mmCIF file of C-alpha atoms in Angstrom:
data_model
loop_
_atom_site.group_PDB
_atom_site.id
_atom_site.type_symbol
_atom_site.label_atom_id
_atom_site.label_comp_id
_atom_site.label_asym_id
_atom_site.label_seq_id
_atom_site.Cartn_x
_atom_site.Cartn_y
_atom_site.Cartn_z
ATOM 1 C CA UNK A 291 117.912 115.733 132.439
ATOM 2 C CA UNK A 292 116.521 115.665 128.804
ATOM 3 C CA UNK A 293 117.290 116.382 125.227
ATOM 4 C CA UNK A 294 116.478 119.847 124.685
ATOM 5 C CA UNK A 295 116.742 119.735 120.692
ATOM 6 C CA UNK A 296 116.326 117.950 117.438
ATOM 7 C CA UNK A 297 120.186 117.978 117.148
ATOM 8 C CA UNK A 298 121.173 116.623 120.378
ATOM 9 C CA UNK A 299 118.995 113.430 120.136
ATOM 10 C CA UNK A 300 120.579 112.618 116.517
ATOM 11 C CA UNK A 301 123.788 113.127 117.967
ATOM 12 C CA UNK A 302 122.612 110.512 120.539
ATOM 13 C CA UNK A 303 121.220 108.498 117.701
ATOM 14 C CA UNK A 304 124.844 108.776 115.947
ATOM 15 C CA UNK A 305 126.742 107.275 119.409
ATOM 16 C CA UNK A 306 124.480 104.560 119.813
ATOM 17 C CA UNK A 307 125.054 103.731 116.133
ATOM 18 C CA UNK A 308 129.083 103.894 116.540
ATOM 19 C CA UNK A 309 128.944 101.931 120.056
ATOM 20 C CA UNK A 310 127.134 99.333 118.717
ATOM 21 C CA UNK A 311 128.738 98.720 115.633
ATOM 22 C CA UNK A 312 132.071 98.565 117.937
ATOM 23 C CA UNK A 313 129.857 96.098 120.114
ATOM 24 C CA UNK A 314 130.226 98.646 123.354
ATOM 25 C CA UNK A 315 126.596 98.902 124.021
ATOM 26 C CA UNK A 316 125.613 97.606 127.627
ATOM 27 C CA UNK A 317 121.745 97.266 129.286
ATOM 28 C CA UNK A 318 123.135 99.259 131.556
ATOM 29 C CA UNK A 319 123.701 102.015 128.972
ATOM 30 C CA UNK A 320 120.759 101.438 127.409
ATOM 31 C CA UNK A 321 118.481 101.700 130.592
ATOM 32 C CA UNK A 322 120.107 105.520 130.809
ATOM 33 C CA UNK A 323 118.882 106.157 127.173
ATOM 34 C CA UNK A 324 115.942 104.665 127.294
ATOM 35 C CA UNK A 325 115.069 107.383 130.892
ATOM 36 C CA UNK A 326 116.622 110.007 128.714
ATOM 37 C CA UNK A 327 114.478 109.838 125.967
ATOM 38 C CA UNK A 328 111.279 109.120 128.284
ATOM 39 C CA UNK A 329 112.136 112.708 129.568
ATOM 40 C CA UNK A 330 112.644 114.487 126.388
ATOM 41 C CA UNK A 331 109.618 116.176 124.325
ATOM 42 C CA UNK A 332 108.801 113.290 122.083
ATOM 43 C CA UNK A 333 107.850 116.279 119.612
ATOM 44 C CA UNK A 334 111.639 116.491 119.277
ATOM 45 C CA UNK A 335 111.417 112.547 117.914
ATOM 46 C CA UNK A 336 111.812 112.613 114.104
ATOM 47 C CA UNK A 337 111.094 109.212 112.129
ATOM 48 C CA UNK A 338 114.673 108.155 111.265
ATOM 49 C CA UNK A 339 116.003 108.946 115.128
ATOM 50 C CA UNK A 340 112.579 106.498 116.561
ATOM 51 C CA UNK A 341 114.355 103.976 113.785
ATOM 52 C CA UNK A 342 117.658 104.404 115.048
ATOM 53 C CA UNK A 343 116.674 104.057 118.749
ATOM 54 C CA UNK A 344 114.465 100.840 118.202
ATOM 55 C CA UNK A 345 116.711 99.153 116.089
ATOM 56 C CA UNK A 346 119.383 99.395 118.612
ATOM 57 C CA UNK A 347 117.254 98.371 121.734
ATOM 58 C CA UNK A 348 116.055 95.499 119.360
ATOM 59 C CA UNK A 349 119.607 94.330 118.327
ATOM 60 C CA UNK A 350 120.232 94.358 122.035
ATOM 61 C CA UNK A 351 117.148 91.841 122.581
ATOM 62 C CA UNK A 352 116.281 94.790 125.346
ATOM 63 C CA UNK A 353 112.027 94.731 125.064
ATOM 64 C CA UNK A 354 112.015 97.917 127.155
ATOM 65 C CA UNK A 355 107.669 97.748 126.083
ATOM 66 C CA UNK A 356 107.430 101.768 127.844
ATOM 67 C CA UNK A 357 109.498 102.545 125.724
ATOM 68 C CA UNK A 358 108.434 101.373 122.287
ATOM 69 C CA UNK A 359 105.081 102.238 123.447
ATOM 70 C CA UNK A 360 106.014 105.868 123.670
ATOM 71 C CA UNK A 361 108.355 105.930 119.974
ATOM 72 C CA UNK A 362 105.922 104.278 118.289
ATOM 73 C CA UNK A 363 102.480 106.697 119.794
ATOM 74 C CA UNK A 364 105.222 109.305 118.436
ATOM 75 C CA UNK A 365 105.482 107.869 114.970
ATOM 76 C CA UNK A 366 102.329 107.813 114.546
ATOM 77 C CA UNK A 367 101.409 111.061 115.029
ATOM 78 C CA UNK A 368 103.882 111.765 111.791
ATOM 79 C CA UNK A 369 103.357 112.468 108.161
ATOM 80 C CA UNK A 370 103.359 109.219 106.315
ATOM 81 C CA UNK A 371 105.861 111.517 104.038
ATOM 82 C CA UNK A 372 108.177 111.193 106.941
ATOM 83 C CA UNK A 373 109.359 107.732 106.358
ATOM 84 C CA UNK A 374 111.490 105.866 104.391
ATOM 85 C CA UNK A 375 112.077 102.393 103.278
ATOM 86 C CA UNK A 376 114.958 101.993 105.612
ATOM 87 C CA UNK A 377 113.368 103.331 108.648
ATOM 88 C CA UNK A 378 110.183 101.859 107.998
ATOM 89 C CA UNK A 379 111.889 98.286 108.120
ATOM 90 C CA UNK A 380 114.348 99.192 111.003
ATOM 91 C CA UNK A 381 111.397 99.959 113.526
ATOM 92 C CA UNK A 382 108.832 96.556 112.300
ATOM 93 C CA UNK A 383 111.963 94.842 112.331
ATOM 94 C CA UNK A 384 112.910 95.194 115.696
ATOM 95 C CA UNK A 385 109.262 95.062 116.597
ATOM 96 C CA UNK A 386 109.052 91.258 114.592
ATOM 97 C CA UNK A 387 112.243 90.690 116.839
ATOM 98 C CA UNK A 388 111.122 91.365 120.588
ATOM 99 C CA UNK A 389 107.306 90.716 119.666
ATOM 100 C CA UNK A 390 106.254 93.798 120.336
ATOM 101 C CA UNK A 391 102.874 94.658 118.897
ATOM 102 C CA UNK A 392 100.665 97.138 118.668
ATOM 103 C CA UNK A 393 97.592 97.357 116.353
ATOM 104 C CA UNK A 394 97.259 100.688 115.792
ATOM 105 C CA UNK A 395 100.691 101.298 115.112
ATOM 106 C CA UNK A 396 100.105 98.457 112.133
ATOM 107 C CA UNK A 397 97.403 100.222 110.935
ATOM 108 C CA UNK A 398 99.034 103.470 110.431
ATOM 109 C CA UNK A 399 102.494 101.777 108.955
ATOM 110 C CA UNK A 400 99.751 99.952 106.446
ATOM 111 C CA UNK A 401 99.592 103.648 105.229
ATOM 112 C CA UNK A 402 102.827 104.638 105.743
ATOM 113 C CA UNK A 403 104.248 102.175 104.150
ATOM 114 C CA UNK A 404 101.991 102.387 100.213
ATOM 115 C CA UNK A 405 102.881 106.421 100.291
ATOM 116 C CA UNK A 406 106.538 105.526 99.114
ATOM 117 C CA UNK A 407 106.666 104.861 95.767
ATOM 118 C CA UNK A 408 106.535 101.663 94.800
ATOM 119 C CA UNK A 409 110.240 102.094 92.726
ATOM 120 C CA UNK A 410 111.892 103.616 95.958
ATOM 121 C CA UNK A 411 112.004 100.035 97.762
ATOM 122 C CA UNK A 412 115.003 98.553 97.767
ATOM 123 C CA UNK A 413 114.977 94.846 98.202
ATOM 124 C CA UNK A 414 116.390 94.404 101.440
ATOM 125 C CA UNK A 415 113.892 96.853 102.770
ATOM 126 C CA UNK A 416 111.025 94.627 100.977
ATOM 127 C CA UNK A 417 112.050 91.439 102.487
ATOM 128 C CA UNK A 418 112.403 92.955 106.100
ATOM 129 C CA UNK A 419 108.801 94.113 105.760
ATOM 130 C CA UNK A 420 107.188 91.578 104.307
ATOM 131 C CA UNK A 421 108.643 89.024 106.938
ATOM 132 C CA UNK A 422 108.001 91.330 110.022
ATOM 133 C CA UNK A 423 104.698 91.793 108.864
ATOM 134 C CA UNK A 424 103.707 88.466 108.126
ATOM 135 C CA UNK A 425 105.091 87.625 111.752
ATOM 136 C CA UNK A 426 103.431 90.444 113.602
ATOM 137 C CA UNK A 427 100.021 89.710 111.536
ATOM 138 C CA UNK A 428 99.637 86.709 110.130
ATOM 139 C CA UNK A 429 96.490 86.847 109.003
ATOM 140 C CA UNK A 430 94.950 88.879 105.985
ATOM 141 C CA UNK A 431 93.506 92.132 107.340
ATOM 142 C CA UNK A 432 92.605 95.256 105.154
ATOM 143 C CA UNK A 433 96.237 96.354 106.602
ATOM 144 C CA UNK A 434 98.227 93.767 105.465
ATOM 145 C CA UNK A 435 96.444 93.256 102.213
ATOM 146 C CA UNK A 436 97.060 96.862 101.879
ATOM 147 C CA UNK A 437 100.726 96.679 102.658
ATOM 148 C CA UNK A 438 101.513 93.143 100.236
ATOM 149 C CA UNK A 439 99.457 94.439 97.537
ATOM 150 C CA UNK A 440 101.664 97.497 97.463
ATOM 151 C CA UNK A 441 104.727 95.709 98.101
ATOM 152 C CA UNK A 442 103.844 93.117 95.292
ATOM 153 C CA UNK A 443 103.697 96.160 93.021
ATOM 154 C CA UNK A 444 107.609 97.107 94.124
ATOM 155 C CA UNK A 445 108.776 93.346 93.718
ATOM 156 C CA UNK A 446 107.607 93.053 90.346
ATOM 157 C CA UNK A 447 109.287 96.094 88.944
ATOM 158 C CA UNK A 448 112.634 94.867 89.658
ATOM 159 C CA UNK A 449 114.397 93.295 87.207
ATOM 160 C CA UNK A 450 115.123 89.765 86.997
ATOM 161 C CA UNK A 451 118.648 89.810 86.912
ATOM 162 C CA UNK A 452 118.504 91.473 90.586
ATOM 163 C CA UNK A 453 116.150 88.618 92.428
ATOM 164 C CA UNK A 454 118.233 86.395 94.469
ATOM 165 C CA UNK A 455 117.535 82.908 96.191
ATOM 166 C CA UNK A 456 116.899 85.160 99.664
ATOM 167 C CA UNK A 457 114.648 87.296 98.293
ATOM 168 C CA UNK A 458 112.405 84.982 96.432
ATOM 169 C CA UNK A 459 112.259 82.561 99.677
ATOM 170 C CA UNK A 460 111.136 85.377 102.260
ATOM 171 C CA UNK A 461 108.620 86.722 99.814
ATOM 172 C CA UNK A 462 106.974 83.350 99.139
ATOM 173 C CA UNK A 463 106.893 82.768 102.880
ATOM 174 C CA UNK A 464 105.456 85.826 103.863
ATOM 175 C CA UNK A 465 102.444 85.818 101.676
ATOM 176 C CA UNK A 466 102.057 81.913 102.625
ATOM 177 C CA UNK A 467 101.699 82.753 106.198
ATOM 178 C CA UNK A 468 99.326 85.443 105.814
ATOM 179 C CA UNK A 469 96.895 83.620 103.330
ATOM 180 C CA UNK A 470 97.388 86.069 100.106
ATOM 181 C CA UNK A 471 97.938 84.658 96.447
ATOM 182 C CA UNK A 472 99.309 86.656 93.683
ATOM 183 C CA UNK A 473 99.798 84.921 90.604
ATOM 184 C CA UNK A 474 101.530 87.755 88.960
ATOM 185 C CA UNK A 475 103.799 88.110 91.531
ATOM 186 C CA UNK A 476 105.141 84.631 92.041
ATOM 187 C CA UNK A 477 105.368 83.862 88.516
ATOM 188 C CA UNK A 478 107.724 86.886 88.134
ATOM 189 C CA UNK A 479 109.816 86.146 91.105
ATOM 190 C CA UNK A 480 109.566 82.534 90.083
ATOM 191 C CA UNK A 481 110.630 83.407 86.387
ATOM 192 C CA UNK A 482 113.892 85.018 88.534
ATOM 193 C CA UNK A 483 114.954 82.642 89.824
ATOM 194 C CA UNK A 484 114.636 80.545 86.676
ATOM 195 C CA UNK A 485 116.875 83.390 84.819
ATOM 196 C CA UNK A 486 119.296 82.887 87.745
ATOM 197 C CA UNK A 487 119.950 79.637 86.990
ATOM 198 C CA UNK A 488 120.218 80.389 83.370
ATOM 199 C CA UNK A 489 123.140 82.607 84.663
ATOM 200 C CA UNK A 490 124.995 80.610 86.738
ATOM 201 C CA UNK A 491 124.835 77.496 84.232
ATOM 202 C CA UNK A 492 126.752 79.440 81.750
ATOM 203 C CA UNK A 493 129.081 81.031 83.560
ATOM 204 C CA UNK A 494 132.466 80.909 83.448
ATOM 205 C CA UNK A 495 133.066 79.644 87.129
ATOM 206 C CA UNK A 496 131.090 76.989 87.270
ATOM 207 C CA UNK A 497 132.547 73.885 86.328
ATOM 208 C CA UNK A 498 130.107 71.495 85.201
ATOM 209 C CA UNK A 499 128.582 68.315 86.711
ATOM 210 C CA UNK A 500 129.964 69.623 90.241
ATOM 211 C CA UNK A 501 127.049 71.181 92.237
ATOM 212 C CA UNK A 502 127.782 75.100 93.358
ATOM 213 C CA UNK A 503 125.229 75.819 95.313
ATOM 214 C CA UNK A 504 125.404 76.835 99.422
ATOM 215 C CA UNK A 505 123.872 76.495 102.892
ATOM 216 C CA UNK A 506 122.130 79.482 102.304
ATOM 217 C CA UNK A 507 120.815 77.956 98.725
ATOM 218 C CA UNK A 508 119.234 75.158 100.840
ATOM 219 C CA UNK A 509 117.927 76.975 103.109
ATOM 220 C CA UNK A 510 116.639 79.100 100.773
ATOM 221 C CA UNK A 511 114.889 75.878 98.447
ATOM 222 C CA UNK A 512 113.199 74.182 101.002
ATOM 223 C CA UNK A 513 111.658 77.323 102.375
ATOM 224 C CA UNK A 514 110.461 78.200 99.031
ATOM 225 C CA UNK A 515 109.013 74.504 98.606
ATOM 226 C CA UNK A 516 106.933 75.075 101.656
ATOM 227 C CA UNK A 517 105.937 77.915 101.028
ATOM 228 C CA UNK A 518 105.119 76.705 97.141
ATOM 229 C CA UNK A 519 102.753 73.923 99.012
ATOM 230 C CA UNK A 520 100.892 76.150 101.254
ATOM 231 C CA UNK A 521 100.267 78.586 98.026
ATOM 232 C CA UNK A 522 99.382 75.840 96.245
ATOM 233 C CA UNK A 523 101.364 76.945 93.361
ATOM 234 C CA UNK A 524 100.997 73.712 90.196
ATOM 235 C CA UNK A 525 102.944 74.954 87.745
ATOM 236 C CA UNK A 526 104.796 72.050 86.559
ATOM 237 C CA UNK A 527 107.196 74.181 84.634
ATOM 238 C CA UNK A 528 108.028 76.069 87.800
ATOM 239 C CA UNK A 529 108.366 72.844 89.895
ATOM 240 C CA UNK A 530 110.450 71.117 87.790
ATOM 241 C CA UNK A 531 113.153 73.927 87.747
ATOM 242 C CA UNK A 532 112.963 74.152 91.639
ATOM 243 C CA UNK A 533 113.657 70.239 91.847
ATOM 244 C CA UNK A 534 116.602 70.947 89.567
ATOM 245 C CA UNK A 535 118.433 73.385 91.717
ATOM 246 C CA UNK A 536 117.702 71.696 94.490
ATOM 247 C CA UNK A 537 119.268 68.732 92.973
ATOM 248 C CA UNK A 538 122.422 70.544 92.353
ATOM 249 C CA UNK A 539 122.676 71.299 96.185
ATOM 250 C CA UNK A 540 125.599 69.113 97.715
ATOM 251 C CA UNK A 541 124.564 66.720 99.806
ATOM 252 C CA UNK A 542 126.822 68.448 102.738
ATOM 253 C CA UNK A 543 124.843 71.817 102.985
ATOM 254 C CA UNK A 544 121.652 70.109 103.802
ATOM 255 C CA UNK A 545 120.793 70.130 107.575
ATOM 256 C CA UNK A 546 117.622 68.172 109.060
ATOM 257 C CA UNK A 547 114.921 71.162 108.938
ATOM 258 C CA UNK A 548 115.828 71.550 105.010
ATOM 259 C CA UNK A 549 115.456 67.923 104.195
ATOM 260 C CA UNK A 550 112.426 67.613 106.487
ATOM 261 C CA UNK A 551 110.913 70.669 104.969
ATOM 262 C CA UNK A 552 111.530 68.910 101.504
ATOM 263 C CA UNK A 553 110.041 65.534 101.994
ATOM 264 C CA UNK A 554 106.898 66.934 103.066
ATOM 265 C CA UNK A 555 106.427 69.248 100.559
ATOM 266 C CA UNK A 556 107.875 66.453 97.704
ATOM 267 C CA UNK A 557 105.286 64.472 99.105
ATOM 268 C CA UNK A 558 102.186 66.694 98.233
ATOM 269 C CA UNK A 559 103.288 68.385 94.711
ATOM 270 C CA UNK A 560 102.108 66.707 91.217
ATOM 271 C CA UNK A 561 105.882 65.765 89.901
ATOM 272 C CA UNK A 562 108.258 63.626 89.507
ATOM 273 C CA UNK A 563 110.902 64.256 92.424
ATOM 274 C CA UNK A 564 111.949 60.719 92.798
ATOM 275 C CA UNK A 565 115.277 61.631 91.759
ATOM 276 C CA UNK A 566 115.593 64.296 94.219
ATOM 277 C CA UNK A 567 114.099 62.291 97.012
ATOM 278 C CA UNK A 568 116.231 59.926 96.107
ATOM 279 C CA UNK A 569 119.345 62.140 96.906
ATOM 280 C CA UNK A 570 117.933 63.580 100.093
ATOM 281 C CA UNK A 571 117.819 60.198 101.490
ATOM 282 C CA UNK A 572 121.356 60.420 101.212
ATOM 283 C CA UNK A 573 121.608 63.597 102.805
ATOM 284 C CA UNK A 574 119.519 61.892 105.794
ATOM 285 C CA UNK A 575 122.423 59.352 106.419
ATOM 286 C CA UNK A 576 125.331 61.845 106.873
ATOM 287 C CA UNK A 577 123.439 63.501 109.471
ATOM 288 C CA UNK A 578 124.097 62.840 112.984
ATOM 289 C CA UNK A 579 121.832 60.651 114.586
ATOM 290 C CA UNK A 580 121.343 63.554 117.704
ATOM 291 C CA UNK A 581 119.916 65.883 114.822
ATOM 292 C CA UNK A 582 116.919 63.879 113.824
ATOM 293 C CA UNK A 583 114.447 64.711 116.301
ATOM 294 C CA UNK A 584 110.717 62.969 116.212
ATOM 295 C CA UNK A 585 109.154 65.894 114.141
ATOM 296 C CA UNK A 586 111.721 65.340 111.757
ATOM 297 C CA UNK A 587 111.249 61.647 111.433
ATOM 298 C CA UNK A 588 107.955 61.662 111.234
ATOM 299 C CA UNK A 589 108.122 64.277 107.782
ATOM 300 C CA UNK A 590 110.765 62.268 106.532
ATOM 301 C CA UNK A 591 108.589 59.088 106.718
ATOM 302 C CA UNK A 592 106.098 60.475 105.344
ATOM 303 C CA UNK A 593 107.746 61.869 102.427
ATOM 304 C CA UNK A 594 109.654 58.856 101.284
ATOM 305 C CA UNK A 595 106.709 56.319 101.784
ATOM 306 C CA UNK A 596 104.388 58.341 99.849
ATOM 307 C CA UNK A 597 107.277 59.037 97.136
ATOM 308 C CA UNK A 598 108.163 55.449 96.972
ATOM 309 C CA UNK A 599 111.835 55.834 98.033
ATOM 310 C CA UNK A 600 113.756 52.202 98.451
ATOM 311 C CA UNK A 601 116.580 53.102 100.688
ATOM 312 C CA UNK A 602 116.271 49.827 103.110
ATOM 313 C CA UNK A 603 119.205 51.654 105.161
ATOM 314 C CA UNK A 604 117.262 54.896 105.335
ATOM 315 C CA UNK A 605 114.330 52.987 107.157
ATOM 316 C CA UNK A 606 116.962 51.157 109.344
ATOM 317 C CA UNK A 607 118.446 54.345 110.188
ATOM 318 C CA UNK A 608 115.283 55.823 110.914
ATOM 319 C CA UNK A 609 113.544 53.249 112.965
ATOM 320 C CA UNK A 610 116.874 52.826 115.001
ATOM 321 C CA UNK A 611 116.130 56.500 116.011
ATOM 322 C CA UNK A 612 112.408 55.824 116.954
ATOM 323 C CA UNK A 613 113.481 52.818 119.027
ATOM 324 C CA UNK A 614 115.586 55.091 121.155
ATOM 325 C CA UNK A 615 112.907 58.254 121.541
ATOM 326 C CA UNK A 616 111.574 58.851 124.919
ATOM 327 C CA UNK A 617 107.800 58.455 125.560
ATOM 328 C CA UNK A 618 107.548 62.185 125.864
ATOM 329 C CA UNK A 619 109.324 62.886 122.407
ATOM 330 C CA UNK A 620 107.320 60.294 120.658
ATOM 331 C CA UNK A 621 104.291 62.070 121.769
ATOM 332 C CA UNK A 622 101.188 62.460 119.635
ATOM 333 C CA UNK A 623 101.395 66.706 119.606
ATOM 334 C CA UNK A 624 105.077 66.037 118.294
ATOM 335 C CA UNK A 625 104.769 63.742 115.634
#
């Protein structure tokens, strides 16, 4: 059997939405959908139902490759007109999530993706790109300087009062991996977050000298610190505001791939971050000792040697965890 019309597959499109927000979706299920659709005219396959369909298969970790092969030959033979934001980041999204790639379907979302206005992204949508296609190419092509160029445009027309912590770390990240600077761009995502902090100092629900930021926040820093490192962004202006939220972070919400993440990139920026090296070193000893894991050492001491930190029962704690490392954990492609 097959879908005989444009209706009946968004219908489909509409129960596999319902079933898997209820969580009632099954591989089993899925394997009939997926032989359903392989038997239906894929001229019947409209861009927002080959969204719908990958994004589910994708959320189902189900890398059914004859299948995405045959959506995305479909998609392509669309007008770029025919996408949106949302769908475009629903299908590289679920390709970034079961590695599925396929270079000529890059190429034509590299055009897809700069014939929506530049005001039409919403930020979600911009993040989801920009870290899909930093994963799925991380290199800078004519596609993907064609796609972060454009994107770079969206970013800085929205306002700073709308950038959040999330938004600013993905961003950062994403042109990091793929090699592309744009000074515009990070100084007015940079200036954001900057504004942010303005905010939150003066409002009414933070009560002062008691640090408010979250996991997330943390998360969010240290990624933003590597990726500052990598860009080789100096501006001490800029790194001396990043050191102060991070500062504010309790010491509870750091976990060991944050403060790793930190030391190194402490270690290799032109400002003072004793202070905040300092605190991290507290962070270190309220870890448990399981989490520290030879790559994470080995950052760690290099960070707080090269920053000077004199925490004798850092080291002790440190070195008490290299002692008990395994000779194929303390191996040379590890640390």
């Amino acid at each position: 059997s097959s879908l005989k019309s444009s209706g009946e597959i968004r219908s489909l499109c509409a129960i596999l939405t319902a079933l898997s927000k209820l969580n009632l979706l099954d591989r089993d299920l899925l394997g009939q959908t997926s032989r359903l659709i392989r038997e239906t005219d894929e001229r019947l396959l409209a861009a927002p139902s080959i969204s719908v369909i990958l994004k589910t298969f994708a959320n189902m970790a189900v890398r059914d490759f004859s299948l995405f092969r045959r959506l995305l030959g479909r998609a392509r033979e669309l007008e770029e007109a025919s996408w949106t934001p949302l769908s475009l980041s629903n299908v590289l999204s679920s390709c970034n999530k079961l590695s599925v790639r396929f270079e000529d379907a890059l190429e034509y979302f590299s055009h897809a993706i700069p014939a929506i206005a530049p005001e039409d992204f919403d930020l979600q949508s911009l993040a989801i790109i920009l870290h899909s296609y930093s994963n799925l190419q991380s290199s800078l092509t004519p596609a993907v300087d064609r796609v972060f160029s454009h994107l770079s445009r969206s970013l800085q027309l929205v306002p700073h009062s709308q950038i959040n912590m999330f938004t600013v770390a993905v961003t950062m990240n994403s042109f990091a991996k793929v090699g592309k600077q744009d000074s515009h761009l990070f100084r007015h995502i940079l200036s954001g977050i900057r504004e942010m902090e303005t905010r939150a100092a003066g409002s009414d629900d933070e009560v002062q000298g008691v640090p408010s930021k979250t996991l997330q926040d943390s998360h969010a820093i240290s990624n933003i610190f590597n990726a500052v490192v990598k860009l080789e962004i100096d501006d001490p202006h800029v790194l001396n505001n990043l050191i102060s939220m991070a500062r504010d972070i309790d010491l509870s919400y750091w976990n060991e791939i944050g403060i790793a993440q930190m030391f190194n990139a402490l270690a290799k920026i032109d400002v003072d971050s004793r202070e905040l090296a300092d605190r991290l070193s507290l962070a270190v000893l309220e870890l448990p000792s399981h989490k520290l894991s030879p790559q994470v050492v080995a950052l760690i001491l290099f960070g707080a040697s090269r920053l000077g930190v004199n925490n004798q029962l850092l080291y002790t704690v440190l070195f008490a965890r290299v002692r008990k490392m395994t000779h194929n954990q303390m191996s040379t492609r590890v640390l």
